[in-house]
Amino acid sequence: MAESTDQPLLAVRGARKEFPGVLALADASFDLRPGEVHALVGENGAGKSTLIKLLTGVHPSDGGNIELFGEPSTVTSPIEAQRLGLATIYQEFTLVPGMTVRENLWLGREHTTRGFTSAPWERRSAAALFERLGVKIDPDSTVRSLPVSHQQLVEIGRALLSDARILIMDEPTASLSPHEVTQLFAILRDLREQGLGILFISHRLEEVFALADRVTVLRDGNSVGSWPTSDLTREQLIEHMVGRPLDQEFPKVAAEIGEAALEVRQLRGGHSPTEVGNSFTVRAGEVVGLFGLVGSGRTELARLIAGADRIQNGEVRVDGEAVQIRSPRDAIRAGICLLSEDRKAEGLVLNLPSVQNFALPSLSKWSRSGWLNEKAERAAFLKFVDAIHIRISDPEQPAGHLSGGNQQKLLIARWLEVDTRVILFDEPTRGIDVGAKAEIYQLINELAARGKAILMISSELPEVLGMADRILVMHEGRISGQLMNNEALSQQDVMQLAVA
Ligand SMILES: Nc1ncnc2c1ncn2[C@@H]1O[C@H](COP(=O)(O)OP(=O)(O)OP(=O)(O)O)[C@@H](O)[C@H]1O
Ligand SMILES: [Mg+2]
């Protein structure tokens, strides 16, 4: 091969991209060398995903140069990018939900013998792949039937199967368990050894420091700089991202804790074959963290309480009164709402204006005898846009045009507007940048101060330890322990209960 080892695989100079009314990228530059993991970080809406979509030909660029393997890039479509050796995992899932895992893995490049797709061969290869990823996934199950984390692993698997020289991953770990992340990182380190260049986007700065050799920071569509990760402290990196030092990552304020607002007793039901939950209480003004590994049953439990799945047995009480929950509507009427971990299933209507997406469940607030007070609706929305900095060019901007993290903020605003007694947050800050996380924590503080009962499901131990008054730990469908949160409590204390 003609190239020398220090020639970058990919070099981007002054990339620019404009969408109607939005300058997504102004002037972004970086390069990716063979044998390095290069992290791309920045706040929600900074332009990370857009930059990747320029590289892989999803969008045409409006300026700048991209060189691929030392030549001006000719990529004009994702298929071509793949053919030229760029394997990409986009932030949005690209799997076909109705097809099987195996079909998805080889979509567009079926393995054939004498013109026939070789299913047994593909099945064996899939099994080997998932073994390497340390996960049990049946190649013949449909993608739709898999939990989010397994769908993500199929996406990752598909990229690993292609003989790429460049691997691009847009927040691949957002829905993975710690174990799955460890396996993935081991594989990525192997690929780095083999000389691949890996471009890696994540909002989890621990991962950036654990995995990446270099990091490029984007802010407001501009690249701020590229550094070896070993030259930066966490605080310095945050400062480059946010543009100012961040006072506090977890601005916890303890609220006055009152009577039991939510009581849950011996719930069973849902899709999970195991029993879900035992009994617990969340008091008014209290933030209870629900920690557990992915698959431990936390989401199932929340879905039962929120009426998303059918309760077979057990009892839910709100403010001391037993409530019948057969649907999400029943739950909302009883004062319980669930902020789901899955933005897509939660039902953002991507082509509807953001403000309408925001107002969907609280419409009755602004309508009187069939008339909608759009001004009030808009004002309520703009209040949140301000409070949690939803990056939006106009309230009418379609929800599908917001960056991933801003879609999440839009959903949070939606449910905060519905005034409920109990809020179940399932991974509230997944995919959210560090500055905005602190803003969401402040909102959680405010809700607690207003006497709401908050159950916060989280896979992030620092978040649980930083924000919860009390911690419940789930293991295999049951609550395996309860801990009062205080200074003395360590990550290990909590983790022990989660794996025990
Ligand atoms: N198809 C589109 N049409 C209009 N605007 C868009 C489109 N895609 C992205 N944008 C806008 O471009 C800006 C950059 O978005 P991008 O998705 O690149 O951010 P990001 O850095 O990936 O953020 P996140 O961390 O939230 O995923 C945002 O303001 C976003 O609203
Ligand atoms: Mg993005």
Coordinates of N, CA and C in Angstrom, one line a residue, residues 132-252:
R132 N -18.5 -13.3 20.5 CA -17.4 -12.3 20.7 C -17.9 -11.1 21.4
L133 N -19.2 -10.7 21.2 CA -19.7 -9.5 21.8 C -20.2 -9.9 23.2
G134 N -20.2 -11.2 23.6 CA -20.5 -11.6 24.9 C -22.0 -11.5 25.2
V135 N -22.9 -11.8 24.2 CA -24.3 -11.6 24.4 C -25.0 -12.8 23.7
K136 N -26.2 -13.1 24.3 CA -27.0 -14.2 23.7 C -28.1 -13.6 22.9
I137 N -28.0 -13.6 21.6 CA -29.1 -13.2 20.7 C -29.3 -14.2 19.7
D138 N -30.6 -14.6 19.5 CA -31.0 -15.6 18.6 C -31.0 -15.0 17.2
P139 N -30.2 -15.5 16.2 CA -30.2 -14.9 14.9 C -31.5 -14.9 14.2
D140 N -32.4 -15.8 14.6 CA -33.7 -15.9 13.9 C -34.8 -15.1 14.6
S141 N -34.5 -14.4 15.6 CA -35.6 -13.6 16.2 C -35.7 -12.3 15.4
T142 N -36.9 -11.8 15.4 CA -37.1 -10.5 14.7 C -36.5 -9.4 15.5
V143 N -35.9 -8.4 14.8 CA -35.3 -7.3 15.5 C -36.3 -6.6 16.4
R144 N -37.6 -6.5 16.0 CA -38.6 -5.8 16.7 C -38.7 -6.3 18.1
S145 N -38.5 -7.7 18.3 CA -38.8 -8.3 19.5 C -37.6 -8.2 20.5
L146 N -36.6 -7.6 20.1 CA -35.4 -7.5 21.0 C -35.4 -6.2 21.9
P147 N -34.9 -6.3 23.1 CA -34.7 -5.1 23.9 C -33.7 -4.1 23.1
V148 N -33.9 -2.8 23.5 CA -33.1 -1.8 22.8 C -31.6 -2.1 22.8
S149 N -31.1 -2.6 23.9 CA -29.6 -2.9 24.0 C -29.2 -3.9 23.0
H150 N -30.0 -4.9 22.8 CA -29.7 -6.0 21.8 C -29.8 -5.5 20.4
Q151 N -30.8 -4.6 20.2 CA -30.9 -4.0 18.8 C -29.6 -3.2 18.5
Q152 N -29.1 -2.5 19.5 CA -27.9 -1.7 19.4 C -26.7 -2.7 19.1
L153 N -26.7 -3.8 19.8 CA -25.6 -4.8 19.5 C -25.6 -5.4 18.1
V154 N -26.8 -5.5 17.6 CA -27.0 -6.0 16.2 C -26.4 -4.9 15.2
E155 N -26.7 -3.7 15.5 CA -26.2 -2.6 14.7 C -24.6 -2.6 14.7
I156 N -24.1 -2.8 15.9 CA -22.7 -2.8 16.1 C -22.1 -4.0 15.3
G157 N -22.8 -5.2 15.5 CA -22.4 -6.4 14.9 C -22.3 -6.3 13.3
R158 N -23.3 -5.6 12.8 CA -23.4 -5.4 11.4 C -22.2 -4.6 10.9
A159 N -21.8 -3.6 11.6 CA -20.6 -2.8 11.3 C -19.3 -3.6 11.4
L160 N -19.3 -4.5 12.4 CA -18.1 -5.3 12.6 C -17.9 -6.3 11.5
L161 N -19.0 -6.7 10.9 CA -18.9 -7.8 9.9 C -18.4 -7.2 8.5
S162 N -18.5 -5.9 8.3 CA -18.0 -5.4 7.1 C -16.5 -5.2 7.2
D163 N -15.7 -5.4 6.1 CA -14.3 -5.3 6.2 C -13.9 -3.8 6.0
A164 N -14.1 -3.1 7.1 CA -13.9 -1.6 6.9 C -12.5 -1.2 7.4
R165 N -12.1 -0.1 6.9 CA -10.8 0.5 7.4 C -11.1 1.6 8.4
I166 N -12.3 2.1 8.3 CA -12.7 3.2 9.2 C -14.1 2.8 9.8
L167 N -14.1 2.9 11.1 CA -15.4 2.5 11.8 C -15.9 3.8 12.5
I168 N -17.1 4.2 12.2 CA -17.7 5.4 12.8 C -18.8 5.0 13.7
M169 N -18.8 5.5 14.9 CA -19.9 5.1 15.8 C -20.5 6.3 16.6
D170 N -21.7 6.6 16.3 CA -22.4 7.7 16.9 C -23.2 7.2 18.2
E171 N -22.6 7.5 19.3 CA -23.2 7.0 20.6 C -23.6 5.6 20.6
P172 N -22.6 4.7 20.4 CA -23.0 3.2 20.3 C -23.3 2.7 21.7
T173 N -22.8 3.3 22.8 CA -22.9 2.7 24.1 C -24.1 3.2 24.9
A174 N -24.9 4.2 24.3 CA -26.0 4.8 25.1 C -26.9 3.8 25.7
S175 N -27.2 2.7 25.1 CA -28.2 1.8 25.7 C -27.5 0.4 26.1
L176 N -26.2 0.4 26.2 CA -25.6 -0.9 26.6 C -25.3 -1.0 28.1
S177 N -25.3 -2.2 28.6 CA -25.0 -2.5 30.0 C -23.4 -2.3 30.1
P178 N -23.0 -2.1 31.4 CA -21.5 -2.0 31.6 C -20.8 -3.2 31.0
H179 N -21.3 -4.4 31.2 CA -20.7 -5.6 30.7 C -20.5 -5.5 29.2
E180 N -21.6 -5.1 28.5 CA -21.6 -5.1 27.0 C -20.6 -4.0 26.6
V181 N -20.5 -2.9 27.3 CA -19.6 -1.8 27.0 C -18.2 -2.4 27.1
T182 N -17.9 -3.1 28.1 CA -16.5 -3.7 28.3 C -16.2 -4.6 27.1
Q183 N -17.1 -5.5 26.7 CA -16.9 -6.4 25.6 C -16.6 -5.6 24.3
L184 N -17.5 -4.6 24.1 CA -17.3 -3.7 22.9 C -16.0 -3.1 22.9
F185 N -15.6 -2.5 24.0 CA -14.3 -1.8 24.0 C -13.1 -2.7 23.8
A186 N -13.2 -4.0 24.2 CA -12.1 -4.9 24.0 C -12.0 -5.2 22.5
I187 N -13.2 -5.3 21.8 CA -13.2 -5.5 20.4 C -12.6 -4.3 19.6
L188 N -13.0 -3.1 20.1 CA -12.5 -1.9 19.4 C -11.0 -1.8 19.6
R189 N -10.5 -2.2 20.8 CA -9.0 -2.1 21.0 C -8.3 -3.0 20.0
D190 N -8.9 -4.2 19.8 CA -8.4 -5.2 18.8 C -8.3 -4.6 17.5
L191 N -9.4 -4.0 17.1 CA -9.5 -3.4 15.7 C -8.5 -2.3 15.6
R192 N -8.3 -1.5 16.6 CA -7.3 -0.5 16.6 C -5.9 -1.1 16.4
E193 N -5.6 -2.2 17.1 CA -4.3 -2.9 16.9 C -4.1 -3.3 15.4
Q194 N -5.2 -3.6 14.8 CA -5.1 -4.1 13.4 C -5.0 -2.9 12.4
G195 N -5.0 -1.7 13.0 CA -4.8 -0.5 12.1 C -6.0 0.3 11.7
L196 N -7.2 -0.2 12.1 CA -8.4 0.6 11.8 C -8.4 2.0 12.4
G197 N -9.0 2.9 11.8 CA -9.3 4.2 12.5 C -10.7 4.2 13.0
I198 N -10.9 4.5 14.3 CA -12.2 4.5 14.8 C -12.6 5.9 15.3
L199 N -13.8 6.3 14.8 CA -14.3 7.6 15.2 C -15.5 7.3 16.1
F200 N -15.4 7.9 17.3 CA -16.3 7.5 18.4 C -17.0 8.7 19.1
I201 N -18.3 8.7 19.0 CA -19.0 9.8 19.7 C -19.6 9.3 21.0
S202 N -19.5 10.1 22.0 CA -20.1 9.7 23.3 C -20.3 10.9 24.2
H203 N -21.4 10.9 25.0 CA -21.5 11.9 26.0 C -20.9 11.4 27.3
R204 N -20.5 10.2 27.4 CA -20.0 9.7 28.6 C -18.5 9.9 28.6
L205 N -18.1 10.9 29.4 CA -16.6 11.3 29.3 C -15.7 10.2 29.9
E206 N -16.2 9.4 30.8 CA -15.4 8.3 31.3 C -14.9 7.4 30.1
E207 N -15.9 7.2 29.2 CA -15.6 6.3 28.1 C -14.6 7.0 27.1
V208 N -14.7 8.3 27.0 CA -13.8 9.0 26.1 C -12.3 8.8 26.7
F209 N -12.2 9.0 28.0 CA -10.9 8.8 28.6 C -10.4 7.4 28.6
A210 N -11.3 6.4 28.7 CA -10.9 5.0 28.8 C -10.5 4.5 27.5
L211 N -11.1 5.0 26.4 CA -10.9 4.4 25.1 C -10.1 5.2 24.1
A212 N -10.3 6.5 24.1 CA -9.9 7.3 23.0 C -8.4 7.7 23.1
D213 N -7.7 7.7 22.0 CA -6.3 8.2 22.0 C -6.3 9.8 21.9
R214 N -7.2 10.2 21.0 CA -7.3 11.7 20.9 C -8.8 12.1 20.9
V215 N -9.0 13.4 21.1 CA -10.4 13.8 21.2 C -10.5 15.2 20.4
T216 N -11.6 15.3 19.7 CA -11.8 16.6 19.0 C -13.1 17.1 19.6
V217 N -13.1 18.4 20.0 CA -14.3 19.0 20.6 C -15.0 19.9 19.5
L218 N -16.3 19.8 19.4 CA -17.1 20.6 18.5 C -17.9 21.5 19.4
R219 N -18.0 22.8 19.1 CA -18.9 23.7 19.8 C -19.6 24.6 18.8
D220 N -20.9 24.6 18.8 CA -21.7 25.4 17.9 C -21.2 25.3 16.4
G221 N -20.9 24.1 16.0 CA -20.6 23.9 14.6 C -19.1 24.2 14.3
N222 N -18.3 24.6 15.3 CA -16.9 24.8 15.0 C -16.1 23.8 15.8
S223 N -14.9 23.4 15.2 CA -14.1 22.6 16.0 C -13.2 23.5 16.9
V224 N -13.2 23.2 18.2 CA -12.5 24.0 19.2 C -11.0 23.5 19.2
G225 N -10.8 22.2 18.9 CA -9.4 21.7 18.9 C -9.4 20.2 19.0
S226 N -8.2 19.7 18.8 CA -8.0 18.2 19.0 C -6.8 18.0 20.0
W227 N -6.9 17.1 20.9 CA -5.9 16.9 21.9 C -5.7 15.4 22.1
P228 N -4.5 14.9 22.5 CA -4.4 13.6 23.0 C -5.2 13.6 24.4
T229 N -5.9 12.5 24.6 CA -6.8 12.5 25.8 C -5.9 12.6 27.1
S230 N -4.7 12.0 26.9 CA -3.8 12.0 28.1 C -3.3 13.4 28.5
D231 N -3.5 14.4 27.6 CA -3.1 15.8 27.9 C -4.2 16.6 28.6
L232 N -5.4 16.0 28.8 CA -6.5 16.7 29.3 C -7.1 16.2 30.6
T233 N -7.6 17.0 31.5 CA -8.3 16.5 32.6 C -9.8 16.6 32.2
R234 N -10.6 15.9 33.0 CA -12.1 15.9 32.7 C -12.6 17.3 32.8
E235 N -12.1 18.1 33.7 CA -12.6 19.5 33.9 C -12.2 20.3 32.6
Q236 N -11.0 20.1 32.1 CA -10.6 20.9 30.9 C -11.4 20.5 29.7
L237 N -11.7 19.2 29.6 CA -12.5 18.8 28.5 C -13.9 19.4 28.5
I238 N -14.5 19.3 29.7 CA -15.8 19.9 29.9 C -15.8 21.4 29.5
E239 N -14.8 22.1 30.0 CA -14.7 23.5 29.7 C -14.6 23.8 28.2
H240 N -13.8 22.9 27.5 CA -13.8 23.1 26.0 C -15.2 22.9 25.4
M241 N -15.9 21.9 25.9 CA -17.2 21.6 25.3 C -18.2 22.7 25.6
V242 N -18.3 23.2 26.8 CA -19.3 24.1 27.3 C -18.9 25.5 27.1
G243 N -17.6 25.8 27.0 CA -17.2 27.1 26.8 C -16.9 27.9 28.0
R244 N -17.2 27.2 29.2 CA -17.0 27.9 30.5 C -16.8 26.7 31.5
P245 N -16.2 27.0 32.6 CA -16.1 25.9 33.6 C -17.5 25.6 34.1
L246 N -17.8 24.3 34.4 CA -19.1 23.9 34.9 C -19.0 23.9 36.4
D247 N -19.9 24.6 37.1 CA -19.8 24.7 38.6 C -19.9 23.3 39.2
Q248 N -20.9 22.6 38.9 CA -21.2 21.3 39.6 C -21.8 20.4 38.6
E249 N -21.3 19.1 38.6 CA -22.0 18.2 37.7 C -23.3 17.7 38.3
F250 N -23.3 17.6 39.6 CA -24.6 17.1 40.2 C -25.0 18.1 41.3
P251 N -25.8 19.0 40.9 CA -26.2 20.1 41.8 C -27.4 19.7 42.7
K252 N -27.2 18.6 43.5 CA -28.3 18.1 44.3 C -28.7 19.0 45.4

